[in-house]
Coordinates of N, CA and C in Angstrom, one line a residue:
X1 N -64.5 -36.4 106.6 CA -65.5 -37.3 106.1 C -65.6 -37.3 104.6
X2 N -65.4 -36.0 104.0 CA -65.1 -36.0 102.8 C -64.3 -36.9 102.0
X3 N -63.2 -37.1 102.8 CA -62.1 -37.8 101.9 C -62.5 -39.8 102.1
X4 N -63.3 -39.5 103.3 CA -63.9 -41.5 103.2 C -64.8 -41.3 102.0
X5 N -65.2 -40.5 101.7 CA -66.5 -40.4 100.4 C -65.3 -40.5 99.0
X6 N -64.6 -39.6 98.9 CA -63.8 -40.0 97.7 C -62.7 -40.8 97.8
X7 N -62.6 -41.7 99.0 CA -62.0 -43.0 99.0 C -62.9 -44.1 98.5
X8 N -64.2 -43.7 98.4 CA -64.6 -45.0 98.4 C -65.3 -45.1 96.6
X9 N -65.2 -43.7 96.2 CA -65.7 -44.4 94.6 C -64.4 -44.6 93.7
X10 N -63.1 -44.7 94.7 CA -62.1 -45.5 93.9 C -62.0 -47.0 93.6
X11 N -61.9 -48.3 92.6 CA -62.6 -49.2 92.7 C -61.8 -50.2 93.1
X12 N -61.6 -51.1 94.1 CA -60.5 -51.5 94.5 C -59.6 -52.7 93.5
X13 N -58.5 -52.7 93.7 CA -57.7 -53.2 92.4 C -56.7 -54.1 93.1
X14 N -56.8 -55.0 93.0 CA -56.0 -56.3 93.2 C -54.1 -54.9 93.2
X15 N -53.1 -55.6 93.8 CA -51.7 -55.1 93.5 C -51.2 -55.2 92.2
X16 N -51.6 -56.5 91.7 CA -51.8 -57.2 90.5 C -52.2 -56.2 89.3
X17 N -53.5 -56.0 89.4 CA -54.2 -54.8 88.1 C -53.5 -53.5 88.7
X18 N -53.0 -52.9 90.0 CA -52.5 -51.8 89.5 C -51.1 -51.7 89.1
X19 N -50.6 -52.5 89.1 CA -49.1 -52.7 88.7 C -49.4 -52.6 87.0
X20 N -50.5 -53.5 86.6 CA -50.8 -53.4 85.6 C -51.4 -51.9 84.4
X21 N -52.3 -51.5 85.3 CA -52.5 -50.4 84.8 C -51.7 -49.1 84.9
X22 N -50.7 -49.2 86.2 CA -49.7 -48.3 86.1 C -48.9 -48.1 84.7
X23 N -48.4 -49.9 84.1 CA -47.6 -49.9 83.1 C -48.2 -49.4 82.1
X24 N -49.4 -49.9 82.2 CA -50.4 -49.2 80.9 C -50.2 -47.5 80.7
X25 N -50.9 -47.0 81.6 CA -50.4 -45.7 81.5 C -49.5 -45.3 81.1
X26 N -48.3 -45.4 82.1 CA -46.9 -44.9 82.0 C -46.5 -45.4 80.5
X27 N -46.7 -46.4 79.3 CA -46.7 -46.8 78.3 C -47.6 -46.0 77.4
X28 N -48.4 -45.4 77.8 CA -49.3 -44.8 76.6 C -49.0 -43.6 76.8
X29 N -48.3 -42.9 78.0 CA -47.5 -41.8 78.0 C -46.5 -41.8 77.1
X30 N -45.1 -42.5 77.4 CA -44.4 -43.0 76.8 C -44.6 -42.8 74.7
X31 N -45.8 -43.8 74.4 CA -45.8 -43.6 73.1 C -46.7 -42.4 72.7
X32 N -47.3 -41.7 73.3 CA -47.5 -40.2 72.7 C -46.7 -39.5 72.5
X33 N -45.9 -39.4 73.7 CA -44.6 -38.8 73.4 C -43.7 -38.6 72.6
X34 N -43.1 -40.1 72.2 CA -42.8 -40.1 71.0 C -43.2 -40.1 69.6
X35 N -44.8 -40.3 70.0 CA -45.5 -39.9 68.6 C -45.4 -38.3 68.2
X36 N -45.4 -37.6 69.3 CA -45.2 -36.1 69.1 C -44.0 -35.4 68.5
X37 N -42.7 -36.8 69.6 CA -41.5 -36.4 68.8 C -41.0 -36.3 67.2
X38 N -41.8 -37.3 66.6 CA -41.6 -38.1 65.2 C -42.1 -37.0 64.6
X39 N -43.3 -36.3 65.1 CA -44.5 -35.2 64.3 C -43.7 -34.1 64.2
X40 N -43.1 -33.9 65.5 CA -42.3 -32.5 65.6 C -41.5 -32.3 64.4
X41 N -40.4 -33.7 64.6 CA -39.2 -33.6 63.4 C -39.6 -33.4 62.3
X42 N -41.0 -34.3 61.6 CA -41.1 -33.8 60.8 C -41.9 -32.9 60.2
X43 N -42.5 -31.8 60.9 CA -42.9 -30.7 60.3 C -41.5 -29.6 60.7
X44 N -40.6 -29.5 61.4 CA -39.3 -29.4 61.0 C -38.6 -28.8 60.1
X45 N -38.4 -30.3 59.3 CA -38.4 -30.6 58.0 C -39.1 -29.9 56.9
X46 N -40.4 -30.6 56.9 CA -41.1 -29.3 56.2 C -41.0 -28.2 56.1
X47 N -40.7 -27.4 57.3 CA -40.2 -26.1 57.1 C -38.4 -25.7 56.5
X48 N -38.0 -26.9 56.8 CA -36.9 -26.6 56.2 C -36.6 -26.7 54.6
X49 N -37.5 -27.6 54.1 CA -38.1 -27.7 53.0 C -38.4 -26.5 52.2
X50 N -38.9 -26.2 52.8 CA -40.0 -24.4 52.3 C -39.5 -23.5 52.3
X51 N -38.5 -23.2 53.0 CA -37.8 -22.4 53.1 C -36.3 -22.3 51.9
X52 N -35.8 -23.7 51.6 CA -35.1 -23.5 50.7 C -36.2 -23.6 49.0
X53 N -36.9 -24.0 49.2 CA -37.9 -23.9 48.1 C -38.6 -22.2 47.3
X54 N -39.2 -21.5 49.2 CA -39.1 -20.5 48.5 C -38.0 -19.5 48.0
X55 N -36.9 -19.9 48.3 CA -35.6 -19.3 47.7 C -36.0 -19.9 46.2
X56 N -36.0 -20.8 45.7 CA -36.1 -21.1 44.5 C -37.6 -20.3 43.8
X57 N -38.6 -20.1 44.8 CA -39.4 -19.7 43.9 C -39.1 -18.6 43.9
X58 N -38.2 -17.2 44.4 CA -37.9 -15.8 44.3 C -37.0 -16.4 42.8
X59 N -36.3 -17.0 42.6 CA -35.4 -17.2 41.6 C -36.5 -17.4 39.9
X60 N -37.5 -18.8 40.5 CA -38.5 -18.9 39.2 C -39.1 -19.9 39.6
X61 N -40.8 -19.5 39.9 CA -41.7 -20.4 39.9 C -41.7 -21.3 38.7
X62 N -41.6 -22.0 38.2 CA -41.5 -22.7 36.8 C -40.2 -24.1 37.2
X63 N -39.4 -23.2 37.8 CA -38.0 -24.2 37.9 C -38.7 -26.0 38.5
X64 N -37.5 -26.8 38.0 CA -38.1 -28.0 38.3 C -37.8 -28.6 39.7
X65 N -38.3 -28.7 40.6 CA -38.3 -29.8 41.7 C -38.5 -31.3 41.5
X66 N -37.9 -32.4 42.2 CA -38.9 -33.4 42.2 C -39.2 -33.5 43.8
X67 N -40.6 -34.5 44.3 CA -41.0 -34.8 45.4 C -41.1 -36.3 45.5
X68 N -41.0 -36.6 46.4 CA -41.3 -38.3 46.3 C -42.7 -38.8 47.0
X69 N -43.8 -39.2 46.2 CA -45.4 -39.3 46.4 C -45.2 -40.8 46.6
X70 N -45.5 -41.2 47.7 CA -46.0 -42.5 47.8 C -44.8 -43.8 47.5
X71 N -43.9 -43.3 47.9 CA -42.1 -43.9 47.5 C -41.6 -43.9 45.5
X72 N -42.6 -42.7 44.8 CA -42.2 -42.6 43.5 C -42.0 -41.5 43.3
X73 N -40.8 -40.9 43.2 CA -40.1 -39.5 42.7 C -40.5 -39.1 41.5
X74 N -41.6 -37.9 41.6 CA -42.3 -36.9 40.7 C -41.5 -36.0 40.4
X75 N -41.6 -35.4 39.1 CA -40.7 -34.0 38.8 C -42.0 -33.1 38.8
X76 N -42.2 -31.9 39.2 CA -43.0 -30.8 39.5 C -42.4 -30.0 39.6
X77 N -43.5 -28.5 39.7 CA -42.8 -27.2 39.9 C -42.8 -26.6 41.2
X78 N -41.8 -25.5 41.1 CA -41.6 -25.0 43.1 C -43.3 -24.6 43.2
X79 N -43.9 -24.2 42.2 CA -44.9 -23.1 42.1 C -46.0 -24.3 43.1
X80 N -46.0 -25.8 42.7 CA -46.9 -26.7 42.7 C -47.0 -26.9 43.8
X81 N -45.3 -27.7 44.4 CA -45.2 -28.0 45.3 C -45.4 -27.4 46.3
X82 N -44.8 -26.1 47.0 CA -45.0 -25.4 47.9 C -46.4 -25.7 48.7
X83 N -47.6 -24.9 48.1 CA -48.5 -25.3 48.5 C -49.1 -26.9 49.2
X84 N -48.9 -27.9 48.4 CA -48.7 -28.8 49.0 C -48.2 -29.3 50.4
X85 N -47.0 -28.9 50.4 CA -46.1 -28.9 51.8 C -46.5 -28.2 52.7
X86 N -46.8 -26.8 52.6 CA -47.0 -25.9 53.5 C -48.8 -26.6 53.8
X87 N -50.0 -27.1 53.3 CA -51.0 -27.8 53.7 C -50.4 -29.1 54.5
X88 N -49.5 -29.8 54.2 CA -49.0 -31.2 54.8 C -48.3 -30.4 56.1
X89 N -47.7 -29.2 56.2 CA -47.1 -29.1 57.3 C -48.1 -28.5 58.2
X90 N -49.0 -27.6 58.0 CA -50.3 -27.0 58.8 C -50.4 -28.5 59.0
X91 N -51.3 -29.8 58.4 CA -52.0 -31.0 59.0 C -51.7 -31.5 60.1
X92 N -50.1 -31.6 59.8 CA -48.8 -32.2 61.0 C -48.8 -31.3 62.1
X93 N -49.2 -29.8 62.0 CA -49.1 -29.0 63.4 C -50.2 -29.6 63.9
X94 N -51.3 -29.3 63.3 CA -52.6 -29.8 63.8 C -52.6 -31.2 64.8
X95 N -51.7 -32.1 63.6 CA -52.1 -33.7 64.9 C -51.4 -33.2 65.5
X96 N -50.4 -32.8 65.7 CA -49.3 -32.3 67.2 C -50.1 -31.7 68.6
X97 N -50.8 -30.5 67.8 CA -51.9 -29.4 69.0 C -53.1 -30.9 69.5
X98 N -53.8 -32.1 68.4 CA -54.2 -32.6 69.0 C -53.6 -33.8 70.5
X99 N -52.3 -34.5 69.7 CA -51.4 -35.3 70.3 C -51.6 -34.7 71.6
X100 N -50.8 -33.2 72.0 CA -50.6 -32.6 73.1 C -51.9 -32.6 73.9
X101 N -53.2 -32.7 73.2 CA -54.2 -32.4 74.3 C -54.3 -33.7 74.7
X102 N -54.0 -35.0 74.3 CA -54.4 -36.2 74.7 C -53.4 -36.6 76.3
X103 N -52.3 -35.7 75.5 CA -51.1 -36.4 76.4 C -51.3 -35.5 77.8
X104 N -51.4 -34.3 77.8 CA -51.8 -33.3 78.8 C -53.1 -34.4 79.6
X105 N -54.2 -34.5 78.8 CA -55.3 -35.5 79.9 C -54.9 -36.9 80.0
X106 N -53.6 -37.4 79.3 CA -53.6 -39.0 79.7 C -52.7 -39.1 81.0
X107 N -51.8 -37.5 81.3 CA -50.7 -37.5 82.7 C -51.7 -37.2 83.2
X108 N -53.0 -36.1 83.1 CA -53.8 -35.9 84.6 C -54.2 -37.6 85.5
X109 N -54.5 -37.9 84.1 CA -55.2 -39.6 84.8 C -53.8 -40.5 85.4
X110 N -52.8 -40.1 84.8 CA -52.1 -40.8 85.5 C -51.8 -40.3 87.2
X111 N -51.3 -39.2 87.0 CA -51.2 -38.6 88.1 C -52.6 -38.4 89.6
X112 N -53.8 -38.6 89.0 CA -54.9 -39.1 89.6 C -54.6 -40.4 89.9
X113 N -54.4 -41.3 89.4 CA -53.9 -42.9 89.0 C -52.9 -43.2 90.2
X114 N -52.0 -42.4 90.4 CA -51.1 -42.4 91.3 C -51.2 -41.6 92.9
X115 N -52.2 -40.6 92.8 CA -52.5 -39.6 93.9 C -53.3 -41.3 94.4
X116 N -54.4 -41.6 93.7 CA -55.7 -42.4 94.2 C -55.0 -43.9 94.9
X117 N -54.0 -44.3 94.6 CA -53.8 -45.5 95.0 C -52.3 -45.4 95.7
X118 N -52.2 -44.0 96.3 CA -50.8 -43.9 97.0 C -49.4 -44.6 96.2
X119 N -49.3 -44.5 95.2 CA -48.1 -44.9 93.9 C -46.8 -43.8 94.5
X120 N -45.4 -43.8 94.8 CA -44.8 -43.1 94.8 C -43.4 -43.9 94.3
X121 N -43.1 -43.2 93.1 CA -41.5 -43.6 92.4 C -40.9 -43.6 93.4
X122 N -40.3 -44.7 93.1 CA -38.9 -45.0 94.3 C -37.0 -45.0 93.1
X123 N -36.6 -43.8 93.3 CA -35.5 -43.8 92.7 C -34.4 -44.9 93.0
X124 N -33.8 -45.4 91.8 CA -32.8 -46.6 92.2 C -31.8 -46.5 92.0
X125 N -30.9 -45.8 93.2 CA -29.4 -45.5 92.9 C -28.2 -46.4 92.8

């Protein structure tokens, strides 16, 4: 009897809207994903960055680096820049820990999305 009760505050959907909202999902899965990927690489980066950097700063905070702000190549020092990066690279973990919590609750709904309306992938060999 239970399961006629939570059959019935599912709201019924044309084949049409759930074909539709399947894609939707499976599409906003899709581009988190890859938004996490892009995030990943480049904090990465950043640490790859920092790490040849603070080699230069054991050598001499003072030494010249440049960085490129806004697509215009600055000359600065290791001393300056570091800090900078290592804040830009903390921001980027941050949206990533957020990214992940979105993408973790946008498969539960999918996966509800597909429990609720009997959806089963059909592999195409």
């Amino acid at each position: 009897m239970s399961t006629s009760k939570a059959k019935s505050k599912i709201p019924p959907l044309s084949d049409q809207e759930i074909q539709q909202n399947y894609s939707r999902l499976q599409g906003d899965l899709q581009a988190l994903a890859g938004k996490i990927g892009e995030l990943e690489q480049e904090a990465e980066e950043h640490g790859l960055v920092l790490a040849t950097l603070n080699e230069a700063l054991e050598e001499g905070p003072d030494r010249k680096c440049f960085r490129l702000i806004g697509g215009v190549l600055v000359e600065r020092t290791v001393k300056d820049v570091v800090p900078a990066l290592q804040t830009n690279r903390d921001g980027i973990k941050k949206v990533i820990e957020t990214l992940t919590e979105q993408y973790t609750t946008k498969e539960r709904d999918f996966d509800n999305f597909k429990r609720d309306y009997s959806i089963r992938a059909i592999n195409k060999a």
